[in-house]
GROMACS .gro file of C-alpha atoms in nm:
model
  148
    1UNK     CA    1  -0.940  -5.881   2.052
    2UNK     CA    2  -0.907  -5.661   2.325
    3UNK     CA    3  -1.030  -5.801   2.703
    4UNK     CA    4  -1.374  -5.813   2.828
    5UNK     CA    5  -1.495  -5.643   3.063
    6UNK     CA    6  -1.751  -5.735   3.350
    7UNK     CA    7  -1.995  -5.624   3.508
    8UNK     CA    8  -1.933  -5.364   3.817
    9UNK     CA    9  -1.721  -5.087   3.899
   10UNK     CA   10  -1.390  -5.323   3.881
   11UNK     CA   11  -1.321  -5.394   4.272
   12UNK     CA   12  -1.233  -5.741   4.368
   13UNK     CA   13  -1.224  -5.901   4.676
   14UNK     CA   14  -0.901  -5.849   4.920
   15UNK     CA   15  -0.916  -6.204   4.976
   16UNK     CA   16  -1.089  -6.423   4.683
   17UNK     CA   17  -1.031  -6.778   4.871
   18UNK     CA   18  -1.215  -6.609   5.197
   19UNK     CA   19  -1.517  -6.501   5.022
   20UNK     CA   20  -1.540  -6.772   4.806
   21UNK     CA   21  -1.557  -6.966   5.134
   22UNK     CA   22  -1.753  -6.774   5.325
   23UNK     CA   23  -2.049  -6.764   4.999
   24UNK     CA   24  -2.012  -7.141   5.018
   25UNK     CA   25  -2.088  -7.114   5.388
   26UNK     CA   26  -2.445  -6.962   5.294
   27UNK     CA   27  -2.529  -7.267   5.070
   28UNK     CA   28  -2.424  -7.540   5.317
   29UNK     CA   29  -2.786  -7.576   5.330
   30UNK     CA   30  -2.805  -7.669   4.982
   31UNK     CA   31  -2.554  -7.948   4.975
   32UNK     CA   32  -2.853  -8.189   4.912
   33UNK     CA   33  -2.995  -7.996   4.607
   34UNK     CA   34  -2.603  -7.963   4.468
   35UNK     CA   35  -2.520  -8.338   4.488
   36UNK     CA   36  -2.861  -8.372   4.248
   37UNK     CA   37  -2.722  -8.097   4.039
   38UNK     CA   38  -2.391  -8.244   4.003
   39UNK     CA   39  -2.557  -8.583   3.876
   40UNK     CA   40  -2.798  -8.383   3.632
   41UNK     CA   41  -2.523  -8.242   3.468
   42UNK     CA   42  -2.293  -8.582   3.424
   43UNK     CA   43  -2.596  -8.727   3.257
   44UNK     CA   44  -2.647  -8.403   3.041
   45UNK     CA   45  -2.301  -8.464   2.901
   46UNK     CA   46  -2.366  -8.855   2.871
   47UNK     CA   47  -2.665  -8.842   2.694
   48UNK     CA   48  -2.536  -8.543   2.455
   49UNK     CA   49  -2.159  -8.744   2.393
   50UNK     CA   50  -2.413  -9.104   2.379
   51UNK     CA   51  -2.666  -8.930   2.179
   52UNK     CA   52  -2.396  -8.782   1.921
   53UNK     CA   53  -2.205  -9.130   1.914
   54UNK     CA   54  -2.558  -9.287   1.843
   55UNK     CA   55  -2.621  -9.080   1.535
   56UNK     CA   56  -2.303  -9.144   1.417
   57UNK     CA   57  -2.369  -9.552   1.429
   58UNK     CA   58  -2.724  -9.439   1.286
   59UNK     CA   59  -2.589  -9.399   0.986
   60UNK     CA   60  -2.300  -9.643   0.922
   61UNK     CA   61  -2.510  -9.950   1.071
   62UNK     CA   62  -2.857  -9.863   0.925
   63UNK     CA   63  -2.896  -9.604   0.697
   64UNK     CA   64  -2.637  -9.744   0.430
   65UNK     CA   65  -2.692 -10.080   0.433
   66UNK     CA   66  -3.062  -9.999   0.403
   67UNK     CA   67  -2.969  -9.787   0.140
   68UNK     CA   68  -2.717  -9.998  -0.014
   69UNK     CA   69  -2.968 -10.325  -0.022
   70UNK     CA   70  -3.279 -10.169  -0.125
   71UNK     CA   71  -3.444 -10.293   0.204
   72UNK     CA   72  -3.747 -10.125   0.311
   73UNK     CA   73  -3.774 -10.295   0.674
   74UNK     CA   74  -3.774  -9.984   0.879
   75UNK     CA   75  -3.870 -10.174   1.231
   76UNK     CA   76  -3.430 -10.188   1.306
   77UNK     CA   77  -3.429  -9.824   1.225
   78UNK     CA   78  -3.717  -9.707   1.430
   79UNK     CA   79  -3.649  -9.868   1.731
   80UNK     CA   80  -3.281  -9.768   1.717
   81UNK     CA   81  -3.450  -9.395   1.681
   82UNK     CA   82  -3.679  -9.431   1.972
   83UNK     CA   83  -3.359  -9.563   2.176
   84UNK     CA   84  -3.144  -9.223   2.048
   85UNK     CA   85  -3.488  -9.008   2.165
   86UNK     CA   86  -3.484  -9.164   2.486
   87UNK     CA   87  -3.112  -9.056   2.525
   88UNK     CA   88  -3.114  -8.755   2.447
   89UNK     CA   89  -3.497  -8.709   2.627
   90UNK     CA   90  -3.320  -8.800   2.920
   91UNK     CA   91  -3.066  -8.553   2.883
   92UNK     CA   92  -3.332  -8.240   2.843
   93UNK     CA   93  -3.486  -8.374   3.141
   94UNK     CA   94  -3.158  -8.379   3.359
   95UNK     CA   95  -3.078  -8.035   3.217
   96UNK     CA   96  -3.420  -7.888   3.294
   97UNK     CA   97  -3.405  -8.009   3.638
   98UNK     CA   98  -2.999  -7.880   3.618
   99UNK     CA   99  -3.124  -7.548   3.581
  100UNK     CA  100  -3.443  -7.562   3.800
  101UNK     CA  101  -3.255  -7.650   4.088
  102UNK     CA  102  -2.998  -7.392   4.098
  103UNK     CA  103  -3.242  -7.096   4.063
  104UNK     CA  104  -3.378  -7.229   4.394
  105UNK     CA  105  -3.020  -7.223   4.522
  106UNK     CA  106  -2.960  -6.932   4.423
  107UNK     CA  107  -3.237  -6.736   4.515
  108UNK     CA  108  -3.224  -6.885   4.818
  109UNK     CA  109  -2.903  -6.795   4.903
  110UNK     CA  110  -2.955  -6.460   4.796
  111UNK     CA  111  -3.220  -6.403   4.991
  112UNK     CA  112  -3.073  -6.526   5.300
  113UNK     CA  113  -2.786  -6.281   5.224
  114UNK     CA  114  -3.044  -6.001   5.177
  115UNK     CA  115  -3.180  -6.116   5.524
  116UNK     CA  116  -2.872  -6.089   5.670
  117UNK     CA  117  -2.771  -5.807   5.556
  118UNK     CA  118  -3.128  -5.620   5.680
  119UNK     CA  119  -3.055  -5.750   6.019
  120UNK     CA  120  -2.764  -5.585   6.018
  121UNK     CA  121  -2.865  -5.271   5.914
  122UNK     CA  122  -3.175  -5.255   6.161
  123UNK     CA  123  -2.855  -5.236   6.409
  124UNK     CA  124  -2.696  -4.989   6.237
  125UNK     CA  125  -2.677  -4.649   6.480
  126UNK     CA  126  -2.885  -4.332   6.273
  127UNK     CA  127  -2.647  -4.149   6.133
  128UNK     CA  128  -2.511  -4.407   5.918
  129UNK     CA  129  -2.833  -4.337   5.702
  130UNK     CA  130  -2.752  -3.921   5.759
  131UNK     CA  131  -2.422  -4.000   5.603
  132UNK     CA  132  -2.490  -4.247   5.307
  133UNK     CA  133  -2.795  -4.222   5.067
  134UNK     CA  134  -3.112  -4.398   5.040
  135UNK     CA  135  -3.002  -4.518   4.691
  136UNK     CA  136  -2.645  -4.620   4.776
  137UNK     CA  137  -2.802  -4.848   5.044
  138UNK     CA  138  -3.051  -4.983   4.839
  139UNK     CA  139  -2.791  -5.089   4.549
  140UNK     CA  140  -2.623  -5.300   4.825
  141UNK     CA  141  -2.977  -5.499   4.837
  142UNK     CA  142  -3.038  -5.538   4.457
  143UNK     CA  143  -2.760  -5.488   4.214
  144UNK     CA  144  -2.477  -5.569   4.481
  145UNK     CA  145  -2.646  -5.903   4.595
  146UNK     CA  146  -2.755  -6.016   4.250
  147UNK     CA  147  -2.391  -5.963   4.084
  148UNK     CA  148  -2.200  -6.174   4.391
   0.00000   0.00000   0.00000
């Protein structure tokens, strides 16, 4: 299977550890909102490994004895159920909110980078703009931004 490739024209960062730092350094402000992120996703994978587990005893500790007796009490069964919806309920929820949150993040960070960067440029002296083009400029604000 040969490699695959990403997105971009293939340059990489001189120094990866740098500018992984210094993109963590623009969503300091977020630490908050990741902390909440963090626990949504250890009780996405609890309530999908619980959930799993549950359906699992589902069967071996109601379905075949039920089926093995002939008993048509179904009260044991369907509160078990509601107890395996709740689980995994409370897993959708956490991994809404998972994924909810970190658009916000991320558009916030991006857009702090964007405002950054058109500080910058509203520094920059004239002939910068006589020597690059309007559309090599504006792919640093869109495509640049969005793939970092």
């Amino acid at each position: 299977m040969p490699p695959v490739r990403m997105r971009g024209d293939g340059r990489k960062a001189k120094n990866p550890g740098k500018t992984l730092l210094r993109l963590m350094g623009y969503m300091r402000k977020y630490i908050p909102i990741l902390l909440i992120v963090l626990v949504c996703i250890l009780i996405t994978a609890v309530a999908q490994t619980k959930g799993s587990e549950n359906i699992g005893n589902l069967v071996d500790e109601f379905i075949l004895p039920m089926v093995a007796s002939g008993s048509t009490d179904f009260a044991p069964l369907a509160k078990y159920l509601v107890g395996i919806g709740a689980i995994f309920a409370a897993g959708m929820i956490a991994a809404f909110l998972q994924q909810y949150l970190m658009v916000s993040v991320a558009q916030g960070t991006q857009k702090t980078i964007r405002d950054e960067m058109f500080s910058k440029m509203q520094r920059l002296p004239i002939r910068y703009f006589d020597s690059n083009t309007a559309g090599n400029i504006m792919s640093c604000y869109t495509s640049d931004i969005d793939t970092l």
